[in-house]
Amino acid sequence: MSKKIVIALGGNAFGDTPKEQLEAVKKTARPIVDLIEAGNQVILTHGNGPQVGMINTALGKAAEIDDKIPDIDFPECGAMSQGYIGFHLQSAVREELRNRNMGKSVASIITQVIVDKNDKAFENPTKPVGIFYTKEEAEKIEKEKGYIMAEDSGRGYRRVVPSPMPEKIVEAEIIKDLVEKEHVLITVGGGGIPVIENGNQLQGIPAVIDKDFASERLAELLEADYLIILTGVEKVAVNFGKPDQKWLDEISVSEAEQYIKEGHFAPGSMLPKVEAAIKFIKSNPDKKALITSLEKAKDGINGLTGTVITGK
Ligand code: ADP
Ligand code: MG
């Protein structure tokens, strides 16, 4: 039976360079189009960590060596990454659809996501972005630009930005209309461009919204049947990477919450996925949330693999 499925694509769907990405999206498109071919309605979202890092680093370096090249701040880099990833992904999905004689249209929506300016995340920026600097350079940048700089895992100093929660998708009505018409959409790329509301004005801010949480917001908005988070592993594990590691097939919300308490999921990687899945199921216990790998998407939706989080 036809389902409405929000699919969140992780870093492994894209590779690190334009050339790699062009190759990777061809593979990424296949399981996506499998699901469309089976009669499902698919809405795509994606991460942008490496890509926005690449854009931000390239522009930062260029501005450093040439006075005439302007500084380009993080919201603009995020918007560029939505365009860059969307371009390759929509073209690959379109081609795969055409290869199977399906005439559907595919487009990426530059998406803004409203965050609360009083979000606690603003008090403690944690997400490292862009290029590495020495301690001295970092101190100079803090003074000159007012950025917050922090040491990153012994590799040098980087700018850190907050990671607030998504509140509202600005382009919601447009997305709903286009989904209604059964077009294939790519949206909330990189978690969306974070904006705060100043009256009628939306102001882009240097922050990073987790794509797993933004995808969950989208799935709720669209009343999707499924939230599928595709990542580098086929299943979620407890005791991940340890000798007593155990892969999970199906877990209830309360089991998932217990595992979170016990610290089984790495913050910034698996934790937001499990939290997003829980949030989606709590919004409506009849929905399904699935975490699996890109390669196993089709098997996952057919109940053959992956980790399912249920309200039961
Ligand atoms: P994405 O780019 O898809 O968001 P991340 O690297 O952020 O991917 O997160 C997925 C990764 O989290 C997995 O590939 C795995 O290496 C790691 N991980 C951390 N904890 C767990 C766990 N408990 N079970 C499975 N994978 C885990
Ligand atoms: Mg991630």
Short mmCIF file of C-alpha atoms and ligand atoms in Angstrom, two decimals:
data_model
loop_
_atom_site.label_atom_id
_atom_site.label_comp_id
_atom_site.label_asym_id
_atom_site.label_seq_id
_atom_site.Cartn_x
_atom_site.Cartn_y
_atom_site.Cartn_z
CA MET A 1 0.00 0.00 0.00
CA SER A 2 1.18 3.51 -0.76
CA LYS A 3 2.84 5.33 2.13
CA LYS A 4 4.12 8.83 2.66
CA ILE A 5 7.76 8.50 3.57
CA VAL A 6 10.22 11.15 4.75
CA ILE A 7 13.74 9.91 4.07
CA ALA A 8 16.67 11.60 5.79
CA LEU A 9 19.96 10.97 3.99
CA GLY A 10 23.21 10.95 5.97
CA GLY A 11 26.76 11.85 5.05
CA ASN A 12 27.47 8.48 3.41
CA ALA A 13 24.96 9.29 0.66
CA PHE A 14 27.22 12.03 -0.77
CA GLY A 15 31.00 11.69 -0.39
CA ASP A 16 33.34 14.61 0.24
CA THR A 17 34.09 16.23 -3.13
CA PRO A 18 31.91 17.27 -6.09
CA LYS A 19 33.27 14.33 -8.09
CA GLU A 20 32.60 11.86 -5.29
CA GLN A 21 29.17 13.34 -4.74
CA LEU A 22 28.21 13.00 -8.38
CA GLU A 23 29.09 9.29 -8.20
CA ALA A 24 27.53 8.73 -4.78
CA VAL A 25 24.13 10.26 -5.61
CA LYS A 26 23.70 7.78 -8.48
CA LYS A 27 23.79 4.95 -5.93
CA THR A 28 21.69 6.98 -3.50
CA ALA A 29 18.98 7.48 -6.11
CA ARG A 30 18.36 3.74 -6.65
CA PRO A 31 16.84 2.76 -3.29
CA ILE A 32 14.90 6.03 -3.28
CA VAL A 33 13.39 5.33 -6.68
CA ASP A 34 12.72 1.72 -5.63
CA LEU A 35 10.37 3.13 -3.02
CA ILE A 36 8.75 5.55 -5.47
CA GLU A 37 8.35 2.76 -8.02
CA ALA A 38 6.60 0.68 -5.36
CA GLY A 39 3.97 3.42 -5.21
CA ASN A 40 5.15 5.35 -2.18
CA GLN A 41 5.34 9.08 -1.90
CA VAL A 42 8.88 10.07 -0.98
CA ILE A 43 10.13 13.35 0.48
CA LEU A 44 13.91 13.70 0.82
CA THR A 45 16.03 15.52 3.36
CA HIS A 46 19.78 15.44 3.82
CA GLY A 47 22.70 16.39 6.03
CA ASN A 48 25.38 18.85 4.89
CA GLY A 49 28.23 18.71 7.44
CA PRO A 50 31.17 17.97 5.10
CA GLN A 51 29.70 20.03 2.26
CA VAL A 52 29.00 23.18 4.23
CA GLY A 53 32.43 22.71 5.81
CA MET A 54 34.01 22.59 2.36
CA ILE A 55 32.17 25.72 1.19
CA ASN A 56 32.89 27.63 4.39
CA THR A 57 36.55 26.62 4.39
CA ALA A 58 37.10 27.49 0.72
CA LEU A 59 35.48 30.91 1.09
CA GLY A 60 37.24 31.55 4.40
CA LYS A 61 40.66 30.76 2.88
CA ALA A 62 39.92 32.91 -0.15
CA ALA A 63 38.93 35.91 2.02
CA GLU A 64 42.09 35.41 4.06
CA ILE A 65 44.44 35.71 1.11
CA ASP A 66 42.58 38.35 -0.93
CA ASP A 67 41.11 41.51 0.63
CA LYS A 68 38.70 41.90 -2.26
CA ILE A 69 36.96 38.61 -1.50
CA PRO A 70 34.27 39.16 1.13
CA ASP A 71 33.66 37.09 4.23
CA ILE A 72 30.62 34.93 3.65
CA ASP A 73 28.81 33.94 6.79
CA PHE A 74 27.36 30.64 7.79
CA PRO A 75 23.69 31.01 6.77
CA GLU A 76 24.80 31.85 3.22
CA CYS A 77 27.14 28.83 3.21
CA GLY A 78 24.22 26.68 4.34
CA ALA A 79 22.08 28.01 1.50
CA MET A 80 24.88 27.25 -0.97
CA SER A 81 25.16 23.71 0.37
CA GLN A 82 21.41 23.14 -0.14
CA GLY A 83 21.85 24.23 -3.75
CA TYR A 84 24.99 22.22 -4.34
CA ILE A 85 23.67 18.98 -2.86
CA GLY A 86 20.17 19.51 -4.21
CA PHE A 87 21.50 20.05 -7.72
CA HIS A 88 23.29 16.69 -7.81
CA LEU A 89 20.60 14.78 -5.93
CA GLN A 90 17.61 16.04 -7.91
CA SER A 91 19.42 15.36 -11.14
CA ALA A 92 20.35 11.80 -10.08
CA VAL A 93 16.83 10.98 -8.86
CA ARG A 94 15.35 12.42 -12.07
CA GLU A 95 17.68 10.30 -14.19
CA GLU A 96 16.88 7.13 -12.24
CA LEU A 97 13.15 7.84 -12.59
CA ARG A 98 13.56 8.35 -16.35
CA ASN A 99 15.56 5.10 -16.60
CA ARG A 100 12.47 3.38 -15.23
CA ASN A 101 10.07 5.30 -17.45
CA MET A 102 8.66 7.45 -14.67
CA GLY A 103 7.99 11.06 -15.55
CA LYS A 104 7.84 12.59 -12.07
CA SER A 105 9.36 16.00 -11.39
CA VAL A 106 12.05 16.49 -8.76
CA ALA A 107 13.11 19.76 -7.15
CA SER A 108 15.01 21.11 -4.17
CA ILE A 109 13.48 23.79 -2.01
CA ILE A 110 15.77 26.30 -0.35
CA THR A 111 14.38 25.85 3.14
CA GLN A 112 14.54 28.12 6.16
CA VAL A 113 13.77 26.82 9.61
CA ILE A 114 12.76 29.09 12.46
CA VAL A 115 14.55 28.57 15.74
CA ASP A 116 13.76 30.13 19.11
CA LYS A 117 16.21 32.95 19.88
CA ASN A 118 15.92 31.93 23.54
CA ASP A 119 16.92 28.32 22.78
CA LYS A 120 19.37 27.16 25.47
CA ALA A 121 21.76 26.10 22.68
CA PHE A 122 22.69 29.77 22.14
CA GLU A 123 24.20 29.93 25.61
CA ASN A 124 26.64 27.17 24.77
CA PRO A 125 27.76 26.86 21.12
CA THR A 126 29.14 23.34 20.60
CA LYS A 127 29.20 22.62 16.88
CA PRO A 128 32.65 23.15 15.26
CA VAL A 129 32.54 24.54 11.70
CA GLY A 130 35.01 25.66 9.05
CA ILE A 131 38.79 25.81 9.06
CA PHE A 132 41.33 25.15 11.79
CA TYR A 133 43.40 27.97 13.31
CA THR A 134 46.25 28.27 15.79
CA LYS A 135 45.50 29.57 19.28
CA GLU A 136 46.88 33.03 18.38
CA GLU A 137 44.87 33.26 15.17
CA ALA A 138 41.75 32.11 17.03
CA GLU A 139 42.17 34.84 19.66
CA LYS A 140 42.58 37.47 16.93
CA ILE A 141 39.40 36.27 15.17
CA GLU A 142 37.46 36.31 18.42
CA LYS A 143 38.43 39.96 18.91
CA GLU A 144 37.97 41.09 15.31
CA LYS A 145 34.84 39.19 14.30
CA GLY A 146 33.25 38.35 17.63
CA TYR A 147 33.15 34.63 16.75
CA ILE A 148 33.40 32.05 19.51
CA MET A 149 36.42 29.83 18.93
CA ALA A 150 37.16 26.54 20.65
CA GLU A 151 39.75 23.78 20.60
CA ASP A 152 38.58 20.80 18.52
CA SER A 153 39.84 17.35 19.55
CA GLY A 154 43.55 18.28 19.62
CA ARG A 155 43.49 19.38 15.97
CA GLY A 156 43.47 23.16 16.47
CA TYR A 157 40.94 25.92 16.96
CA ARG A 158 37.70 26.31 15.03
CA ARG A 159 34.67 28.50 15.17
CA VAL A 160 31.83 26.93 17.15
CA VAL A 161 28.17 27.70 16.51
CA PRO A 162 25.04 26.72 18.44
CA SER A 163 22.83 23.80 17.45
CA PRO A 164 19.28 24.93 18.31
CA MET A 165 16.14 22.84 17.85
CA PRO A 166 13.95 23.41 14.78
CA GLU A 167 10.63 25.08 15.57
CA LYS A 168 8.90 25.78 12.29
CA ILE A 169 9.61 25.22 8.60
CA VAL A 170 9.09 28.53 6.83
CA GLU A 171 8.26 27.07 3.41
CA ALA A 172 5.81 24.57 4.96
CA GLU A 173 2.77 25.50 2.84
CA ILE A 174 4.70 25.29 -0.43
CA ILE A 175 6.17 21.94 0.56
CA LYS A 176 2.73 20.60 1.49
CA ASP A 177 1.22 21.76 -1.83
CA LEU A 178 3.97 20.18 -3.91
CA VAL A 179 3.87 16.92 -1.95
CA GLU A 180 0.09 16.87 -2.42
CA LYS A 181 0.73 17.02 -6.18
CA GLU A 182 3.09 14.02 -5.81
CA HIS A 183 6.21 15.82 -6.94
CA VAL A 184 9.46 14.54 -5.45
CA LEU A 185 10.91 17.15 -3.12
CA ILE A 186 14.27 17.67 -1.48
CA THR A 187 13.90 19.94 1.51
CA VAL A 188 15.31 21.03 4.91
CA GLY A 189 18.78 20.29 3.54
CA GLY A 190 21.41 20.39 6.27
CA GLY A 191 18.57 20.78 8.76
CA GLY A 192 17.43 23.95 7.02
CA ILE A 193 18.91 27.44 7.14
CA PRO A 194 18.40 28.60 10.73
CA VAL A 195 16.52 31.88 10.99
CA ILE A 196 15.01 33.87 13.82
CA GLU A 197 11.87 35.94 13.49
CA ASN A 198 12.19 39.71 13.88
CA GLY A 199 8.63 40.82 13.22
CA ASN A 200 8.11 40.23 9.50
CA GLN A 201 11.76 39.74 8.87
CA LEU A 202 13.56 36.42 8.95
CA GLN A 203 17.18 36.77 9.90
CA GLY A 204 19.68 34.03 9.02
CA ILE A 205 21.91 33.17 11.96
CA PRO A 206 25.19 31.29 12.29
CA ALA A 207 23.98 28.00 13.74
CA VAL A 208 23.47 24.41 12.63
CA ILE A 209 20.16 22.60 13.02
CA ASP A 210 20.49 18.83 13.27
CA LYS A 211 19.06 17.33 10.09
CA ASP A 212 17.54 14.43 12.03
CA PHE A 213 15.42 16.81 14.13
CA ALA A 214 14.48 18.97 11.13
CA SER A 215 13.45 15.83 9.23
CA GLU A 216 11.26 14.84 12.16
CA ARG A 217 9.56 18.26 12.10
CA LEU A 218 8.94 17.78 8.38
CA ALA A 219 7.53 14.28 8.88
CA GLU A 220 5.09 15.63 11.48
CA LEU A 221 4.14 18.55 9.27
CA LEU A 222 3.39 16.27 6.32
CA GLU A 223 1.69 13.67 8.50
CA ALA A 224 4.03 11.12 6.97
CA ASP A 225 3.50 7.44 7.73
CA TYR A 226 7.21 6.77 7.97
CA LEU A 227 10.31 8.60 9.04
CA ILE A 228 13.28 6.72 7.64
CA ILE A 229 16.75 7.80 8.66
CA LEU A 230 19.37 6.33 6.34
CA THR A 231 22.90 6.30 7.69
CA GLY A 232 26.14 4.33 7.76
CA VAL A 233 24.83 1.35 9.76
CA GLU A 234 22.12 -1.21 9.02
CA LYS A 235 20.85 -1.18 12.60
CA VAL A 236 21.19 0.70 15.85
CA ALA A 237 23.19 -1.11 18.51
CA VAL A 238 23.52 -1.15 22.26
CA ASN A 239 27.11 -1.41 23.50
CA PHE A 240 28.12 -0.14 20.05
CA GLY A 241 31.67 -1.12 19.11
CA LYS A 242 32.11 -3.20 22.27
CA PRO A 243 32.51 -6.99 22.53
CA ASP A 244 28.93 -7.34 23.83
CA GLN A 245 27.44 -5.18 21.06
CA LYS A 246 23.86 -6.12 20.20
CA TRP A 247 21.98 -4.97 17.11
CA LEU A 248 18.40 -3.89 17.74
CA ASP A 249 15.50 -4.99 15.50
CA GLU A 250 12.48 -3.41 17.10
CA ILE A 251 12.34 -1.23 20.17
CA SER A 252 9.55 0.61 21.91
CA VAL A 253 9.79 4.28 22.80
CA SER A 254 10.31 3.42 26.47
CA GLU A 255 13.09 0.94 25.65
CA ALA A 256 14.74 3.55 23.45
CA GLU A 257 14.51 6.11 26.27
CA GLN A 258 16.06 3.65 28.68
CA TYR A 259 18.98 3.01 26.27
CA ILE A 260 19.50 6.76 25.93
CA LYS A 261 19.72 7.06 29.71
CA GLU A 262 22.30 4.28 29.73
CA GLY A 263 24.38 6.25 27.19
CA HIS A 264 24.31 3.78 24.29
CA PHE A 265 24.02 6.37 21.51
CA ALA A 266 26.79 8.80 20.59
CA PRO A 267 25.77 12.49 20.87
CA GLY A 268 25.83 14.24 17.49
CA SER A 269 25.62 10.98 15.55
CA MET A 270 23.24 8.19 16.65
CA LEU A 271 21.62 10.01 19.58
CA PRO A 272 19.76 12.66 17.50
CA LYS A 273 18.45 9.90 15.21
CA VAL A 274 16.99 7.89 18.06
CA GLU A 275 15.64 11.06 19.68
CA ALA A 276 14.05 12.16 16.39
CA ALA A 277 12.48 8.70 15.99
CA ILE A 278 11.07 8.85 19.53
CA LYS A 279 9.65 12.34 18.96
CA PHE A 280 7.94 11.23 15.75
CA ILE A 281 6.34 8.18 17.36
CA LYS A 282 5.25 10.20 20.38
CA SER A 283 3.50 12.65 18.04
CA ASN A 284 1.39 9.71 16.83
CA PRO A 285 1.95 6.13 18.03
CA ASP A 286 0.52 4.69 14.80
CA LYS A 287 3.48 6.03 12.82
CA LYS A 288 6.68 4.17 12.13
CA ALA A 289 10.28 5.25 12.46
CA LEU A 290 13.10 3.26 10.94
CA ILE A 291 16.85 3.67 11.14
CA THR A 292 18.88 1.69 8.62
CA SER A 293 21.48 2.03 5.87
CA LEU A 294 20.90 3.40 2.41
CA GLU A 295 21.53 -0.01 0.83
CA LYS A 296 18.94 -1.64 3.06
CA ALA A 297 16.19 0.98 2.69
CA LYS A 298 13.93 -1.28 0.63
CA ASP A 299 14.38 -4.31 2.89
CA GLY A 300 13.89 -2.05 5.88
CA ILE A 301 10.55 -0.75 4.72
CA ASN A 302 9.48 -4.31 4.01
CA GLY A 303 10.22 -5.18 7.63
CA LEU A 304 13.25 -7.31 6.82
CA THR A 305 15.97 -5.29 8.52
CA GLY A 306 16.88 -2.04 10.26
CA THR A 307 15.87 -0.81 13.69
CA VAL A 308 12.20 0.08 14.04
CA ILE A 309 11.00 2.32 16.85
CA THR A 310 7.38 1.70 17.68
CA GLY A 311 4.72 3.15 19.93
CA LYS A 312 3.64 -0.29 21.05
P1 ADP B 1 24.83 10.65 9.37
O1 ADP B 1 25.78 11.33 8.47
O2 ADP B 1 24.01 9.61 8.68
O3 ADP B 1 24.03 11.58 10.23
P2 ADP B 1 26.50 10.00 11.67
O4 ADP B 1 27.92 9.62 11.44
O5 ADP B 1 26.19 11.36 12.21
O6 ADP B 1 25.73 9.74 10.31
O7 ADP B 1 25.82 8.92 12.64
C1 ADP B 1 25.74 7.55 12.30
C2 ADP B 1 26.89 6.77 12.92
O8 ADP B 1 26.74 6.71 14.34
C3 ADP B 1 26.96 5.32 12.53
O9 ADP B 1 27.55 5.15 11.26
C4 ADP B 1 27.81 4.72 13.67
O10 ADP B 1 29.17 4.74 13.31
C5 ADP B 1 27.61 5.69 14.83
N1 ADP B 1 27.00 5.15 16.04
C6 ADP B 1 27.16 5.70 17.27
N2 ADP B 1 26.50 5.05 18.20
C7 ADP B 1 25.85 4.03 17.57
C8 ADP B 1 24.99 2.99 18.03
N3 ADP B 1 24.65 2.86 19.29
N4 ADP B 1 24.49 2.11 17.10
C9 ADP B 1 24.85 2.24 15.81
N5 ADP B 1 25.67 3.20 15.32
C10 ADP B 1 26.16 4.10 16.19
MG MG B 2 24.88 13.06 11.57
#
